[in-house]
Amino acid sequence: SQQGEEDPQALSIQEGENATMNCSYKTSINNLQWYRQNSGRGLVHLILIRSNEREKHSGRLRVTLDTSKKSSSLLITASRAADTASYFCATGIGGSNYKLTFGKGTLLTVNP
Amino acid sequence: DTGVSQDPRHKITKRGQNVTFRCDPISEHNRLYWYRQTLGQGPEFLTYFQNEAQLEKSRLLSDRFSAERPKGSFSTLEIQRTEQGDSAMYLCASSREQGVLKQYFGPGTRLTVT
């Protein structure tokens, strides 16, 4: 079963715009991670935020975590065509520090 | 890091045949994971190894599925008597035992059962 649910399912923007994706989850977590997947390929880790953190930055990425609402958001600023991919949130649930549970993903299309 | 590699990248097989996939993790990673991903879905956890020990198996891993990691390095995932519902991308990932929980994924093996 899916622990996280990303929203929206699909997002289409123009190059240079910002893209925001949201993730909601159901149970308590140790951490939340965001991964990117280009079409038909493996996943690439983007950023990890721990349950005691509220915001984290990495380059053009900004992640927030609200454990009271069981939600996270991923912001990509100044998007590029190369950012076109599916984005997944993944949670390490309960006492598990290894088993990741992924959402269904947001398909981001950045038009040049 | 040379990255996680998987072989083959694509496999087409007829229903009822057996298939085996291989995963070579990043060399210093103790942990190895298998996931399955169907179209439009996120990856779903199948099983996990720490060194050569298989420590957890998902309910998704039916009796037709078996995974091994005999020397704590590469791993194989075998599916016996394949069914059309087994068609999916099979992803392997690896990570260090301690510290950051980030998993490094391979490119996946896409299985099509006809």
XYZ file of N, CA and C in Angstrom:
678
model
N 0.845 -1.182 0.000
C 0.000 0.000 0.000
C 0.889 1.243 0.000
N 0.367 2.334 -0.541
C 1.122 3.560 -0.637
C 0.993 4.326 0.662
N 2.109 4.772 1.195
C 2.082 5.563 2.408
C 1.887 7.031 2.078
N 2.627 7.491 1.060
C 2.553 8.901 0.712
C 1.723 9.096 -0.540
N 1.130 10.256 -0.640
C 0.377 10.616 -1.835
C 0.847 11.974 -2.287
N 1.329 12.046 -3.526
C 1.773 13.331 -4.046
C 0.615 14.057 -4.726
N 0.739 15.336 -4.722
C -0.279 16.187 -5.330
C 0.428 17.405 -5.935
N 0.173 17.788 -7.170
C -0.771 17.129 -8.081
C -0.179 15.863 -8.700
N -0.977 15.118 -9.419
C -0.462 13.942 -10.115
C 0.379 14.348 -11.307
N 0.016 15.481 -11.908
C 0.779 15.986 -13.056
C 0.816 17.501 -12.996
N 1.946 18.056 -13.449
C 2.153 19.498 -13.410
C 2.942 19.905 -14.647
N 2.433 20.898 -15.366
C 3.113 21.372 -16.569
C 3.383 22.854 -16.425
N 4.656 23.249 -16.573
C 5.030 24.653 -16.393
C 6.001 25.065 -17.490
N 6.271 26.358 -17.564
C 7.244 26.881 -18.506
C 8.604 26.982 -17.827
N 9.629 26.848 -18.631
C 11.000 26.987 -18.128
C 11.146 28.326 -17.407
N 11.810 28.290 -16.267
C 12.006 29.504 -15.493
C 11.004 29.678 -14.370
N 9.865 29.015 -14.480
C 8.853 29.090 -13.415
C 9.246 28.169 -12.271
N 8.574 28.380 -11.139
C 8.778 27.492 -9.991
C 7.740 26.382 -10.012
N 8.129 25.235 -9.488
C 7.221 24.097 -9.406
C 7.104 23.658 -7.952
N 5.890 23.475 -7.496
C 5.661 23.012 -6.129
C 4.866 21.720 -6.152
N 5.397 20.737 -5.455
C 4.719 19.447 -5.333
C 4.511 19.154 -3.860
N 3.399 18.532 -3.551
C 3.068 18.235 -2.170
C 2.973 16.736 -1.939
N 3.223 16.356 -0.710
C 3.164 14.952 -0.335
C 2.466 14.861 1.009
N 1.496 13.976 1.096
C 0.856 13.717 2.377
C 1.094 12.256 2.742
N 1.231 11.995 4.012
C 1.473 10.635 4.458
C 0.587 10.323 5.648
N 0.586 9.045 6.042
C -0.452 8.617 6.983
C 0.057 8.339 8.393
N 1.242 7.748 8.500
C 1.706 7.336 9.827
C 2.926 8.138 10.237
N 3.341 7.979 11.463
C 4.510 8.716 11.936
C 5.755 8.275 11.167
N 6.667 9.187 10.999
C 7.846 8.919 10.173
C 9.124 9.275 10.910
N 10.207 8.680 10.486
C 11.539 9.057 10.957
C 12.142 10.127 10.054
N 11.820 10.006 8.779
C 12.369 10.946 7.812
C 11.520 10.888 6.556
N 11.687 11.864 5.714
C 10.995 11.891 4.435
C 12.015 12.267 3.369
N 11.978 11.539 2.280
C 12.940 11.777 1.214
C 12.195 12.068 -0.085
N 12.832 12.817 -0.953
C 12.307 13.058 -2.298
C 13.280 12.460 -3.307
N 12.701 11.770 -4.291
C 13.471 11.157 -5.360
C 12.924 11.639 -6.693
N 13.782 11.631 -7.695
C 13.400 11.965 -9.057
C 13.606 10.739 -9.932
N 12.715 10.562 -10.892
C 12.845 9.447 -11.829
C 12.586 9.965 -13.236
N 13.618 9.890 -14.057
C 13.437 10.213 -15.456
C 12.790 9.013 -16.136
N 12.125 9.273 -17.238
C 11.282 8.268 -17.877
C 12.011 6.945 -18.070
N 11.447 5.873 -17.496
C 11.969 4.534 -17.703
C 13.294 4.250 -17.041
N 13.688 5.067 -16.105
C 14.999 4.876 -15.455
C 14.858 4.693 -13.953
N 16.000 4.489 -13.300
C 16.006 4.352 -11.851
C 15.800 5.681 -11.160
N 15.682 5.635 -9.855
C 15.422 6.832 -9.078
C 16.718 7.463 -8.589
N 16.689 8.772 -8.500
C 17.827 9.531 -7.995
C 17.393 10.274 -6.741
N 18.145 10.105 -5.679
C 17.834 10.781 -4.424
C 18.081 12.277 -4.563
N 17.123 13.076 -4.092
C 17.266 14.520 -4.162
C 17.606 15.123 -2.802
N 16.801 14.784 -1.800
C 16.954 15.456 -0.521
C 16.242 14.649 0.559
N 16.782 14.684 1.766
C 16.191 14.003 2.915
C 15.939 15.029 4.003
N 14.779 14.948 4.632
C 14.472 15.823 5.757
C 14.043 14.927 6.916
N 14.613 15.163 8.072
C 14.303 14.347 9.236
C 13.060 14.894 9.938
N 12.471 14.065 10.759
C 11.192 14.432 11.372
C 11.312 15.625 12.312
N 12.516 15.925 12.791
C 12.678 17.073 13.682
C 13.120 18.340 12.930
N 13.138 18.266 11.622
C 13.476 19.428 10.802
C 12.222 19.976 10.148
N 12.225 21.255 9.844
C 11.042 21.876 9.243
C 11.291 22.314 7.808
N 12.539 22.623 7.507
C 12.846 23.091 6.158
C 14.279 22.727 5.824
N 14.493 22.457 4.537
C 15.841 22.132 4.101
C 16.017 22.612 2.662
N 17.242 23.035 2.352
C 17.530 23.544 1.011
C 18.679 22.749 0.405
N 18.598 22.597 -0.918
C 19.718 22.015 -1.646
C 19.677 22.572 -3.053
N 20.583 23.504 -3.333
C 20.582 24.133 -4.654
C 19.259 24.801 -4.940
N 18.604 24.406 -6.032
C 17.307 24.982 -6.401
C 16.129 24.290 -5.726
N 16.413 23.373 -4.831
C 15.355 22.628 -4.150
C 15.140 23.164 -2.739
N 13.868 23.229 -2.374
C 13.503 23.576 -0.997
C 12.424 22.605 -0.554
N 12.661 21.963 0.557
C 11.698 21.008 1.098
C 11.228 21.502 2.459
N 9.937 21.377 2.685
C 9.390 21.667 4.000
C 8.698 20.423 4.530
N 8.611 20.345 5.823
C 7.949 19.210 6.474
C 7.090 19.731 7.610
N 5.839 19.336 7.617
C 4.918 19.687 8.704
C 4.386 18.388 9.280
N 4.983 17.948 10.379
C 4.591 16.648 10.943
C 3.194 16.700 11.569
N 2.746 17.892 11.964
C 1.406 17.978 12.549
C 0.337 17.753 11.487
N 0.648 18.139 10.269
C -0.286 17.926 9.158
C 0.084 16.700 8.330
N 1.182 16.064 8.699
C 1.665 14.898 7.953
C 1.791 15.243 6.473
N 2.535 16.297 6.210
C 2.690 16.714 4.819
C 4.064 17.320 4.592
N 4.476 17.292 3.337
C 5.749 17.860 2.920
C 5.547 18.514 1.563
N 6.373 19.478 1.265
C 6.331 20.059 -0.068
C 7.737 20.167 -0.622
N 7.826 20.036 -1.930
C 9.086 20.181 -2.658
C 8.919 21.338 -3.638
N 9.772 22.318 -3.514
C 9.769 23.460 -4.419
C 11.020 23.419 -5.267
N 10.833 23.474 -6.572
C 11.954 23.596 -7.503
C 11.883 24.998 -8.088
N 12.904 25.776 -7.862
C 12.894 27.150 -8.369
C 13.588 27.228 -9.727
N 13.191 28.230 -10.497
C 13.816 28.490 -11.802
C 13.958 27.198 -12.601
N 12.849 26.543 -12.855
C 12.874 25.208 -13.467
C 13.513 25.224 -14.856
N 14.045 24.061 -15.213
C 14.696 23.857 -16.504
C 14.040 22.687 -17.193
N 14.191 22.595 -18.506
C 13.619 21.461 -19.244
C 14.146 20.136 -18.694
N 15.397 20.128 -18.233
C 15.998 18.909 -17.690
C 15.361 18.465 -16.377
N 14.548 19.312 -15.769
C 13.841 18.921 -14.541
C 12.622 18.057 -14.843
N 12.279 17.921 -16.114
C 11.144 17.085 -16.496
C 11.385 15.660 -16.022
N 10.496 15.175 -15.169
C 10.656 13.859 -14.551
C 9.460 13.600 -13.645
N 9.426 12.409 -13.080
C 8.470 12.109 -12.005
C 9.167 12.292 -10.669
N 8.466 12.861 -9.746
C 9.020 13.135 -8.416
C 8.213 12.358 -7.382
N 8.935 11.643 -6.522
C 8.300 10.798 -5.517
C 8.762 11.212 -4.128
N 7.826 11.197 -3.198
C 8.227 11.286 -1.803
C 8.265 9.865 -1.243
N 9.160 9.659 -0.310
C 9.319 8.343 0.291
C 9.536 8.516 1.777
N 8.882 7.683 2.538
C 8.991 7.800 3.984
C 9.598 6.546 4.588
N 10.401 6.749 5.608
C 10.870 5.658 6.437
C 9.898 5.563 7.579
N 9.184 4.489 7.659
C 8.027 4.448 8.556
C 8.308 3.676 9.835
N 7.639 4.067 10.868
C 7.731 3.395 12.160
C 9.171 3.341 12.617
N 9.598 2.189 13.026
C 10.976 2.028 13.475
C 11.917 1.667 12.357
N 11.407 1.659 11.137
C 12.227 1.222 10.023
C 13.155 2.320 9.566
N 14.421 2.009 9.515
C 15.377 2.951 8.952
C 15.818 2.514 7.573
N 15.151 1.521 7.005
C 15.606 1.023 5.722
C 14.478 0.909 4.709
N 13.293 0.539 5.132
C 12.225 0.281 4.190
C 11.544 1.588 3.833
N 11.632 1.945 2.576
C 10.998 3.163 2.114
C 9.644 2.842 1.512
N 8.691 3.700 1.796
C 7.374 3.582 1.201
C 7.137 4.818 0.348
N 6.882 4.583 -0.930
C 6.776 5.660 -1.906
C 5.334 6.008 -2.196
N 5.115 7.270 -2.580
C 3.839 7.678 -3.127
C 3.769 7.362 -4.606
N 2.696 7.814 -5.250
C 2.505 7.526 -6.665
C 3.247 8.495 -7.564
N 3.697 9.604 -7.011
C 4.521 10.519 -7.781
C 3.773 11.653 -8.440
N 4.512 12.708 -8.732
C 4.033 13.826 -9.529
C 4.856 13.883 -10.797
N 4.176 13.864 -11.934
C 4.865 13.980 -13.222
C 4.986 15.454 -13.564
N 6.229 15.950 -13.559
C 6.492 17.348 -13.868
C 6.997 17.474 -15.299
N 6.367 18.331 -16.062
C 6.815 18.627 -17.409
C 7.199 20.100 -17.466
N 8.435 20.366 -17.840
C 8.901 21.747 -17.975
C 9.093 22.022 -19.461
N 8.293 22.923 -19.958
C 8.311 23.238 -21.390
C 9.337 24.326 -21.695
N 10.160 24.095 -22.712
C 11.210 25.080 -23.036
C 10.634 26.337 -23.672
N 31.883 6.359 -6.301
C 30.883 5.308 -6.434
C 30.679 4.975 -7.899
N 30.742 3.668 -8.242
C 30.515 3.303 -9.633
C 29.037 3.162 -9.914
N 28.208 3.147 -8.920
C 26.779 3.064 -9.139
C 26.268 1.649 -9.056
N 24.961 1.538 -8.894
C 24.291 0.245 -8.846
C 23.996 -0.181 -10.280
N 24.321 -1.410 -10.611
C 24.033 -1.898 -11.959
C 23.068 -3.071 -11.892
N 22.260 -3.201 -12.931
C 21.297 -4.285 -13.007
C 21.366 -4.908 -14.390
N 21.129 -6.199 -14.415
C 21.200 -6.929 -15.673
C 20.167 -8.043 -15.684
N 19.388 -8.227 -16.777
C 19.393 -7.376 -17.955
C 18.601 -6.105 -17.726
N 18.609 -5.212 -18.690
C 17.806 -4.004 -18.576
C 16.363 -4.270 -19.010
N 16.221 -5.159 -19.944
C 14.892 -5.536 -20.415
C 14.826 -7.048 -20.552
N 13.659 -7.593 -20.229
C 13.465 -9.035 -20.383
C 12.030 -9.271 -20.844
N 11.888 -9.977 -21.949
C 10.573 -10.391 -22.415
C 10.518 -11.900 -22.298
N 9.489 -12.398 -21.648
C 9.381 -13.827 -21.445
C 7.938 -14.270 -21.619
N 7.768 -15.544 -21.864
C 6.417 -16.081 -22.005
C 5.927 -16.542 -20.646
N 4.636 -16.421 -20.490
C 4.007 -16.856 -19.244
C 4.410 -18.283 -18.923
N 4.775 -18.505 -17.677
C 5.166 -19.832 -17.232
C 6.664 -20.072 -17.193
N 7.417 -19.187 -17.840
C 8.870 -19.337 -17.831
C 9.452 -18.744 -16.545
N 10.660 -19.170 -16.228
C 11.387 -18.612 -15.088
C 12.341 -17.520 -15.578
N 12.516 -16.500 -14.769
C 13.464 -15.443 -15.101
C 14.311 -15.119 -13.873
N 15.522 -14.666 -14.136
C 16.422 -14.270 -13.051
C 17.058 -12.938 -13.391
N 17.062 -12.053 -12.409
C 17.676 -10.741 -12.573
C 18.852 -10.627 -11.608
N 19.823 -9.827 -12.033
C 20.997 -9.624 -11.193
C 21.145 -8.164 -10.834
N 21.636 -7.926 -9.622
C 21.913 -6.571 -9.153
C 23.309 -6.543 -8.543
N 24.111 -5.602 -8.971
C 25.421 -5.360 -8.360
C 25.367 -4.029 -7.639
N 25.427 -4.047 -6.319
C 25.320 -2.784 -5.563
C 26.639 -2.029 -5.574
N 26.616 -0.865 -5.001
C 27.850 -0.108 -4.773
C 28.688 -0.912 -3.792
N 29.962 -1.041 -4.064
C 30.795 -2.063 -3.428
C 30.830 -1.969 -1.905
N 30.836 -0.789 -1.340
C 30.963 -0.709 0.115
C 29.626 -0.688 0.832
N 28.530 -0.877 0.097
C 27.206 -0.850 0.712
C 26.827 -2.217 1.259
N 26.446 -2.247 2.530
C 26.047 -3.500 3.151
C 24.596 -3.862 2.859
N 23.789 -2.851 2.626
C 22.349 -3.092 2.480
C 21.945 -3.099 1.009
N 21.054 -4.010 0.683
C 20.570 -4.140 -0.690
C 19.072 -4.359 -0.647
N 18.363 -3.673 -1.537
C 16.907 -3.698 -1.543
C 16.403 -4.026 -2.947
N 15.271 -4.715 -2.992
C 14.550 -4.912 -4.242
C 13.179 -4.249 -4.120
N 12.798 -3.552 -5.191
C 11.495 -2.922 -5.285
C 10.860 -3.315 -6.616
N 9.546 -3.215 -6.668
C 8.839 -3.422 -7.921
C 8.023 -2.175 -8.206
N 8.027 -1.785 -9.463
C 7.283 -0.585 -9.853
C 6.440 -0.883 -11.082
N 5.143 -0.683 -10.959
C 4.249 -0.825 -12.108
C 3.915 0.563 -12.646
N 3.378 0.588 -13.839
C 3.150 1.843 -14.551
C 2.252 2.782 -13.752
N 2.724 4.001 -13.579
C 1.926 5.001 -12.887
C 1.960 4.914 -11.381
N 2.771 4.013 -10.865
C 2.865 3.839 -9.418
C 4.286 4.110 -8.933
N 4.411 4.331 -7.650
C 5.734 4.420 -7.074
C 6.285 3.038 -6.791
N 7.574 2.943 -6.534
C 8.166 1.641 -6.207
C 7.564 1.057 -4.936
N 7.426 -0.261 -4.930
C 6.930 -0.967 -3.748
C 8.021 -1.904 -3.248
N 8.259 -1.866 -1.977
C 9.308 -2.664 -1.343
C 9.004 -4.151 -1.481
N 10.034 -4.906 -1.881
C 9.900 -6.363 -1.967
C 10.685 -7.071 -0.868
N 11.976 -6.741 -0.787
C 12.811 -7.437 0.181
C 14.086 -6.653 0.427
N 14.813 -7.064 1.464
C 15.971 -6.300 1.925
C 17.017 -7.252 2.501
N 18.271 -6.998 2.147
C 19.399 -7.773 2.662
C 20.334 -6.858 3.440
N 20.851 -7.396 4.511
C 22.006 -6.772 5.157
C 23.127 -7.796 5.054
N 24.142 -7.453 4.312
C 25.176 -8.424 3.918
C 24.472 -9.589 3.226
N 24.704 -10.820 3.651
C 24.076 -11.946 2.951
C 22.737 -12.351 3.551
N 22.346 -11.709 4.652
C 21.118 -12.097 5.345
C 19.916 -11.349 4.793
N 18.899 -12.129 4.427
C 17.642 -11.526 3.975
C 16.796 -11.248 5.207
N 16.614 -9.999 5.556
C 16.024 -9.641 6.833
C 14.537 -9.366 6.783
N 14.019 -9.042 5.621
C 12.585 -8.788 5.544
C 12.089 -9.050 4.130
N 10.888 -9.622 4.081
C 10.232 -9.851 2.797
C 8.822 -9.292 2.847
N 8.430 -8.591 1.816
C 7.075 -8.059 1.730
C 6.095 -9.181 1.398
N 4.829 -8.923 1.732
C 3.786 -9.872 1.333
C 3.646 -9.936 -0.184
N 4.179 -8.918 -0.863
C 4.144 -8.923 -2.333
C 5.012 -10.036 -2.904
N 5.965 -10.482 -2.118
C 6.905 -11.497 -2.583
C 6.288 -12.869 -2.371
N 5.580 -13.334 -3.415
C 4.913 -14.629 -3.284
C 5.941 -15.755 -3.315
N 5.447 -16.986 -3.168
C 6.334 -18.145 -3.150
C 7.067 -18.330 -4.475
N 6.578 -17.687 -5.528
C 7.241 -17.837 -6.824
C 8.489 -16.960 -6.923
N 8.637 -16.066 -5.978
C 9.773 -15.137 -5.985
C 10.811 -15.606 -4.968
N 12.068 -15.551 -5.360
C 13.124 -15.817 -4.399
C 14.296 -14.891 -4.688
N 14.880 -14.385 -3.640
C 16.022 -13.491 -3.768
C 17.164 -14.039 -2.929
N 18.373 -13.850 -3.458
C 19.558 -14.301 -2.746
C 20.644 -13.248 -2.831
N 21.519 -13.307 -1.877
C 22.725 -12.478 -1.900
C 23.827 -13.307 -1.250
N 24.289 -14.321 -1.960
C 25.100 -15.388 -1.349
C 26.397 -14.942 -0.683
N 27.069 -13.970 -1.211
C 28.349 -13.569 -0.628
C 28.298 -12.146 -0.115
N 27.104 -11.654 0.033
C 26.969 -10.298 0.539
C 27.362 -9.236 -0.460
N 27.500 -9.632 -1.720
C 27.843 -8.627 -2.736
C 26.666 -8.498 -3.703
N 26.718 -9.175 -4.848
C 25.616 -9.076 -5.802
C 24.415 -9.858 -5.296
N 23.266 -9.567 -5.882
C 22.037 -10.259 -5.514
C 21.317 -10.711 -6.778
N 20.548 -11.778 -6.651
C 19.700 -12.231 -7.739
C 18.249 -12.293 -7.258
N 17.348 -11.993 -8.164
C 15.917 -12.120 -7.912
C 15.370 -13.045 -8.982
N 14.798 -14.164 -8.560
C 14.252 -15.128 -9.499
C 12.738 -15.147 -9.377
N 12.076 -15.193 -10.505
C 10.625 -15.364 -10.535
C 10.353 -16.664 -11.284
N 9.683 -17.565 -10.623
C 9.343 -18.841 -11.249
C 7.914 -18.779 -11.784
N 7.692 -19.513 -12.862
C 6.335 -19.631 -13.447
C 5.713 -18.241 -13.590
N 6.361 -17.412 -14.360
C 5.922 -16.026 -14.478
C 4.471 -15.912 -14.934
N 3.832 -14.864 -14.453
C 2.453 -14.538 -14.808
C 2.441 -13.136 -15.409
N 1.380 -12.835 -16.149
C 1.312 -11.519 -16.784
C 1.335 -10.400 -15.741
N 0.810 -10.668 -14.586
C 0.811 -9.670 -13.519
C 2.192 -9.370 -12.960
N 3.172 -10.173 -13.342
C 4.543 -9.912 -12.895
C 5.216 -8.843 -13.746
N 4.597 -8.464 -14.846
C 5.166 -7.421 -15.710
C 5.309 -6.131 -14.925
N 6.529 -5.644 -14.867
C 6.829 -4.466 -14.048
C 8.288 -4.108 -14.240
N 8.670 -2.991 -13.620
C 10.088 -2.642 -13.528
C 10.566 -3.136 -12.165
N 11.656 -3.877 -12.150
C 12.231 -4.364 -10.906
C 13.481 -3.537 -10.615
N 13.424 -2.831 -9.512
C 14.491 -1.905 -9.142
C 15.293 -2.457 -7.979
N 16.583 -2.278 -8.063
C 17.482 -2.647 -6.981
C 18.097 -1.370 -6.427
N 18.319 -1.337 -5.142
C 18.950 -0.183 -4.514
C 19.917 -0.678 -3.450
N 20.870 0.155 -3.104
C 21.780 -0.199 -2.020
C 22.048 1.020 -1.150
N 22.510 0.756 0.051
C 22.828 1.854 0.960
C 23.854 1.379 1.982
N 24.424 2.345 2.663
C 25.318 2.013 3.773
C 24.484 1.504 4.936
N 25.153 0.866 5.877
C 24.417 0.324 7.014
C 24.037 1.398 8.006
N 24.881 2.365 8.153
C 24.621 3.365 9.179
C 24.622 4.752 8.573
N 24.109 5.672 9.358
C 24.187 7.051 8.922
C 23.057 7.395 7.978
N 23.387 8.078 6.936
C 22.367 8.578 6.009
C 21.588 7.421 5.415
N 20.300 7.600 5.303
C 19.422 6.535 4.884
C 19.143 6.575 3.398
N 19.872 7.384 2.704
C 19.686 7.553 1.278
C 19.969 6.255 0.559
N 19.097 5.892 -0.368
C 19.278 4.682 -1.153
C 19.674 5.057 -2.570
N 20.610 4.302 -3.116
C 21.082 4.508 -4.477
C 20.440 3.437 -5.352
N 19.742 3.876 -6.379
C 18.996 2.954 -7.225
C 19.751 2.623 -8.503
N 19.553 1.405 -8.950
C 20.009 1.012 -10.270
C 19.008 1.432 -11.323
N 19.329 1.164 -12.601
C 18.450 1.585 -13.696
C 17.206 0.737 -13.843
N 17.174 -0.411 -13.172
C 16.001 -1.266 -13.228
C 16.060 -2.295 -14.343
N 15.285 -3.354 -14.152
C 15.050 -4.363 -15.185
C 13.566 -4.338 -15.497
N 13.268 -4.056 -16.759
C 11.846 -4.034 -17.155
C 11.459 -5.425 -17.654
N 10.518 -6.034 -16.966
C 10.052 -7.375 -17.320
C 8.704 -7.280 -18.013
N 8.598 -7.921 -19.161
C 7.324 -8.046 -19.863
C 7.013 -9.523 -20.012
N 5.877 -9.929 -19.487
C 5.438 -11.316 -19.587
C 4.302 -11.379 -20.602
N 4.520 -12.155 -21.659
C 3.514 -12.217 -22.740
C 2.663 -13.472 -22.622
